[in-house]
Coordinates of C-alpha atoms in Angstrom, one line a residue:
M1 CA -37.4 55.6 -254.3
M2 CA -36.5 54.3 -257.7
Y3 CA -38.9 54.9 -260.5
C4 CA -38.4 52.1 -263.4
S5 CA -39.4 54.1 -266.5
F6 CA -38.2 51.8 -270.3
T7 CA -40.4 54.0 -272.2
D8 CA -37.3 55.1 -274.1
S9 CA -35.9 51.6 -274.4
A10 CA -39.4 50.4 -275.4
S11 CA -39.8 53.4 -278.3
F12 CA -36.2 52.3 -279.7
L13 CA -37.0 48.6 -279.6
E14 CA -40.4 49.0 -281.2
K15 CA -39.1 51.1 -284.0
R16 CA -36.7 48.7 -284.7
L17 CA -39.0 45.8 -284.8
G18 CA -41.3 47.3 -286.7
R19 CA -44.4 45.0 -284.8
S20 CA -45.7 44.5 -281.4
P21 CA -45.0 41.3 -279.6
E22 CA -47.5 39.4 -277.5
V23 CA -44.9 36.9 -275.7
F24 CA -41.6 37.7 -274.0
L25 CA -39.6 34.2 -273.6
I26 CA -36.6 34.1 -271.7
L27 CA -34.1 31.5 -272.9
R28 CA -31.8 29.8 -270.7
H29 CA -28.4 29.0 -271.9
G30 CA -28.8 25.9 -274.1
L31 CA -32.0 26.8 -275.6
S32 CA -31.4 29.8 -277.5
E33 CA -31.8 28.0 -281.1
W34 CA -35.5 27.7 -280.3
A35 CA -35.5 31.3 -281.5
E36 CA -34.4 30.2 -284.7
R37 CA -37.5 28.3 -285.4
L38 CA -39.8 31.4 -285.7
S39 CA -40.3 33.3 -289.1
E40 CA -39.5 36.7 -290.3
I41 CA -36.8 37.2 -287.5
I42 CA -35.3 40.5 -286.4
T43 CA -32.6 40.2 -283.9
V44 CA -31.1 43.3 -281.9
D45 CA -28.5 43.5 -279.8
W46 CA -28.5 44.1 -275.8
N47 CA -26.0 46.8 -276.2
E48 CA -27.8 48.9 -278.9
I49 CA -30.8 49.7 -276.7
P50 CA -30.8 52.7 -274.6
G51 CA -31.5 52.2 -270.7
L52 CA -30.7 48.8 -270.6
P53 CA -28.0 48.2 -268.0
A54 CA -24.2 47.6 -269.0
L55 CA -23.2 43.8 -269.3
H56 CA -20.1 43.2 -267.3
S57 CA -20.1 39.4 -267.3
I58 CA -16.9 38.1 -269.3
G59 CA -17.4 36.7 -272.6
R60 CA -20.8 37.1 -272.5
G61 CA -23.4 39.2 -274.8
L62 CA -27.1 39.1 -275.1
T63 CA -29.5 39.5 -277.8
F64 CA -33.0 40.2 -278.2
T65 CA -35.1 38.1 -281.1
S66 CA -38.3 38.9 -282.5
G67 CA -40.3 36.5 -285.0
N68 CA -43.8 35.1 -285.5
M69 CA -45.1 31.7 -284.9
K70 CA -48.6 30.5 -286.2
G71 CA -49.7 34.2 -285.9
V72 CA -48.0 34.8 -282.4
E73 CA -45.5 37.7 -282.2
V74 CA -42.7 36.6 -279.8
L75 CA -39.6 38.4 -278.2
C76 CA -36.7 35.9 -277.0
L77 CA -33.8 36.9 -274.8
D78 CA -30.9 34.2 -275.0
G79 CA -30.0 34.3 -271.4
R80 CA -30.6 36.9 -268.5
L81 CA -28.9 38.7 -265.7
H82 CA -28.4 37.0 -262.8
Y83 CA -28.0 38.3 -259.1
Y84 CA -24.7 36.5 -258.4
E85 CA -23.0 38.2 -261.5
G86 CA -23.1 41.5 -259.4
Y87 CA -25.9 43.2 -261.0
S88 CA -28.5 45.2 -258.8
M89 CA -31.7 43.8 -258.7
N90 CA -32.9 46.6 -260.7
E91 CA -30.9 45.8 -263.2
V92 CA -31.4 41.9 -263.3
V93 CA -35.3 42.8 -263.9
S94 CA -34.7 45.6 -266.5
P95 CA -35.9 43.1 -269.4
I96 CA -39.2 42.4 -268.0
H97 CA -39.6 46.2 -267.1
L98 CA -39.0 46.7 -271.1
A99 CA -41.6 43.6 -272.3
S100 CA -44.3 45.4 -270.1
A101 CA -43.3 48.8 -271.5
L102 CA -44.0 47.2 -274.9
G103 CA -47.2 45.8 -273.7
I104 CA -46.0 42.4 -273.3
K105 CA -48.6 40.5 -271.2
V106 CA -47.6 36.8 -271.3
F107 CA -44.2 36.1 -270.1
I108 CA -42.2 32.4 -270.3
F109 CA -39.5 31.8 -268.4
T110 CA -37.0 28.7 -268.9
C111 CA -34.3 27.5 -266.0
G112 CA -32.3 25.1 -264.9
V113 CA -32.6 23.7 -261.2
G114 CA -31.2 21.0 -258.9
L115 CA -33.7 18.4 -257.7
V116 CA -34.4 18.9 -253.6
S117 CA -37.5 16.6 -253.2
D118 CA -38.2 12.9 -254.3
R119 CA -41.0 14.0 -256.5
G120 CA -39.1 14.0 -259.7
K121 CA -35.7 12.9 -261.4
V122 CA -32.6 14.2 -263.1
G123 CA -33.8 15.1 -266.9
D124 CA -37.5 15.8 -266.0
I125 CA -39.4 19.2 -266.5
M126 CA -41.1 20.9 -263.7
I127 CA -43.6 23.3 -264.2
V128 CA -43.8 25.8 -261.0
R129 CA -46.6 25.8 -258.9
D130 CA -45.2 28.1 -256.6
Y131 CA -42.0 29.8 -254.8
I132 CA -39.9 30.0 -251.8
N133 CA -37.8 33.6 -252.1
L134 CA -34.5 33.1 -250.2
M135 CA -32.5 35.2 -252.2
G136 CA -32.6 38.0 -249.2
V137 CA -33.9 40.6 -251.9
D138 CA -37.0 41.7 -253.3
P139 CA -36.8 43.3 -256.7
T140 CA -39.6 46.1 -255.7
R141 CA -37.6 47.1 -252.8
G142 CA -37.1 50.7 -253.1
V143 CA -39.2 51.1 -256.4
E144 CA -41.8 53.6 -256.6
A145 CA -45.2 52.2 -257.4
R146 CA -46.7 54.2 -260.7
K147 CA -49.9 55.7 -260.5
G148 CA -52.7 53.4 -259.9
Q149 CA -50.3 50.7 -258.6
D150 CA -50.0 49.1 -255.1
R151 CA -47.0 49.2 -253.4
F152 CA -47.3 46.0 -252.3
T153 CA -47.4 42.8 -254.8
V154 CA -50.1 39.9 -254.4
V155 CA -48.2 37.2 -255.7
S156 CA -50.1 34.2 -254.1
N157 CA -50.9 33.3 -257.7
A158 CA -47.9 34.1 -259.3
F159 CA -48.2 31.4 -262.0
D160 CA -50.7 31.4 -264.4
R161 CA -53.3 28.3 -263.8
G162 CA -54.4 28.4 -267.5
L163 CA -50.7 28.5 -269.0
S164 CA -49.3 25.7 -266.4
N165 CA -52.2 23.5 -267.3
T166 CA -51.3 23.8 -270.9
A167 CA -47.8 23.0 -270.3
I168 CA -48.5 20.0 -268.2
G169 CA -51.2 18.6 -271.0
L170 CA -49.0 19.2 -273.5
S171 CA -45.8 17.7 -272.0
R172 CA -47.7 14.4 -271.4
E173 CA -48.9 14.0 -274.8
L174 CA -45.2 14.8 -276.1
E175 CA -44.5 12.0 -273.4
I176 CA -41.9 14.6 -271.7
P177 CA -42.1 13.5 -267.9
V178 CA -43.1 16.6 -266.2
F179 CA -44.2 17.6 -262.8
E180 CA -45.4 20.5 -260.9
G181 CA -43.9 21.8 -257.7
V182 CA -42.2 24.8 -255.8
Y183 CA -39.1 26.7 -256.6
A184 CA -36.6 27.4 -253.8
A185 CA -34.9 30.7 -255.3
V186 CA -31.1 31.6 -253.6
S187 CA -28.7 34.1 -254.4
G188 CA -25.8 31.8 -255.5
P189 CA -23.2 31.5 -257.1
T190 CA -22.4 28.5 -254.7
F191 CA -24.0 25.3 -255.0
E192 CA -26.3 24.0 -252.1
T193 CA -24.7 21.8 -249.1
P194 CA -26.3 18.6 -248.0
A195 CA -27.7 20.1 -245.0
E196 CA -29.4 22.9 -246.8
V197 CA -31.0 20.8 -249.1
N198 CA -32.5 19.2 -246.4
C199 CA -33.7 22.3 -245.1
L200 CA -35.2 23.1 -248.2
R201 CA -36.9 20.0 -248.7
I202 CA -38.4 20.5 -245.0
M203 CA -39.8 24.2 -246.3
G204 CA -41.6 22.1 -249.0
A205 CA -39.3 23.2 -252.2
D206 CA -39.2 20.6 -254.8
V207 CA -36.3 21.9 -256.7
V208 CA -33.4 25.2 -256.2
G209 CA -32.4 27.5 -258.5
M210 CA -30.9 31.2 -258.5
S211 CA -33.0 33.0 -260.5
L212 CA -36.4 33.1 -261.9
V213 CA -38.3 34.9 -258.8
P214 CA -37.1 38.4 -259.3
E215 CA -38.4 38.3 -262.9
T216 CA -42.1 36.6 -261.8
V217 CA -42.4 39.1 -259.2
T218 CA -41.8 41.9 -261.4
A219 CA -44.0 40.1 -264.2
V220 CA -46.8 40.1 -262.0
R221 CA -46.8 43.4 -260.6
E222 CA -46.8 44.5 -264.1
G223 CA -50.0 42.8 -264.6
G224 CA -48.3 39.9 -266.4
R225 CA -49.6 36.3 -267.1
V226 CA -46.1 33.9 -266.1
L227 CA -45.3 30.6 -267.1
A228 CA -41.9 28.9 -265.7
I229 CA -40.7 25.9 -267.0
C230 CA -37.7 24.4 -264.9
L231 CA -35.3 21.9 -266.5
V232 CA -34.3 19.6 -263.6
A233 CA -30.3 19.2 -264.6
N234 CA -28.9 17.7 -261.1
M235 CA -29.4 16.2 -257.7
A236 CA -29.2 19.5 -255.5
G237 CA -26.5 18.9 -252.9
S238 CA -24.7 16.1 -254.5
D239 CA -21.0 15.7 -255.4
F240 CA -21.6 16.4 -259.3
G241 CA -19.9 18.1 -262.0
G242 CA -21.0 21.7 -261.7
D243 CA -22.3 24.0 -264.2
E244 CA -20.5 21.5 -266.8
E245 CA -22.9 18.6 -266.0
V246 CA -26.2 20.9 -265.6
N247 CA -25.0 22.0 -269.5
R248 CA -25.1 18.4 -270.7
T249 CA -28.4 17.4 -269.1
V250 CA -29.9 20.7 -270.5
E251 CA -28.7 19.7 -273.8
G252 CA -30.2 16.4 -273.6
L253 CA -33.5 17.9 -272.9
T254 CA -33.3 20.7 -275.6
Y255 CA -35.4 18.7 -278.1
K256 CA -38.3 18.3 -275.8
V257 CA -38.4 21.6 -274.8
F258 CA -38.1 23.0 -278.1
S259 CA -41.4 20.7 -278.8
L260 CA -43.1 22.2 -275.8
L261 CA -42.6 25.8 -276.3
D262 CA -43.9 25.0 -280.1
G263 CA -47.0 23.6 -278.6
I264 CA -47.5 26.4 -276.0
I265 CA -47.3 29.1 -278.6
S266 CA -49.6 27.2 -281.0
R267 CA -52.1 27.0 -278.1
I268 CA -52.0 30.8 -277.6
A269 CA -52.3 31.2 -281.2
E270 CA -55.9 28.9 -281.1
G271 CA -57.1 31.2 -278.5
K272 CA -57.0 28.3 -276.0
V273 CA -55.1 29.6 -273.1

């Protein structure tokens, strides 16, 4: 069995940053500029940090950005490793283990999704209430439990109620179309067929995506509080423009998501969540 230790990685990053981050934020493609709103910014390239897996996606790099907003120390990652890119599940969740080793307890994940149910529409934001894992693999499989840690992870309340309620309330204040729902995770990278979408709908899913669940399971296992913000970018199972269309929709939501993230960090700073 594997044992996930990122002590050396965390020690290196903490020395480079000279600070102790409180919030870890994964910014999906198209949202990375939010990190520029932080003050006292320090950036560290993924490849500089010992113990992290080598990146093998063509033309892609990842950067950690650390900074302060309203007194809250935030660590951002401008993207994620996807299982469909050929990374092992242990590699996919390596940033979460690193953040946990730094002592971070608040995790905010953003992602793009396809709409399955009729509870929302393209261009909305969905706050994840629950998930259905259809990826065919669990990030804790074969990973040895640390001393005092249970072998089995309870995820019946994976998404923090306080953080989720805060995000929903702020979205309404900002007049951002928002709903709360269920995320179905598939391995990808093939998009869903109409029959698969119908199946997901019957199962109770509201949206479908190819990430989020591994990171969430790992963060919960490490004692973290999780908030997941989904950008509804397309109708799942439809004849649409693929990844380019998804990115265009996300671009249209950028300002709204930035305002929402600002508000969430402000609430954390005020001790209201």
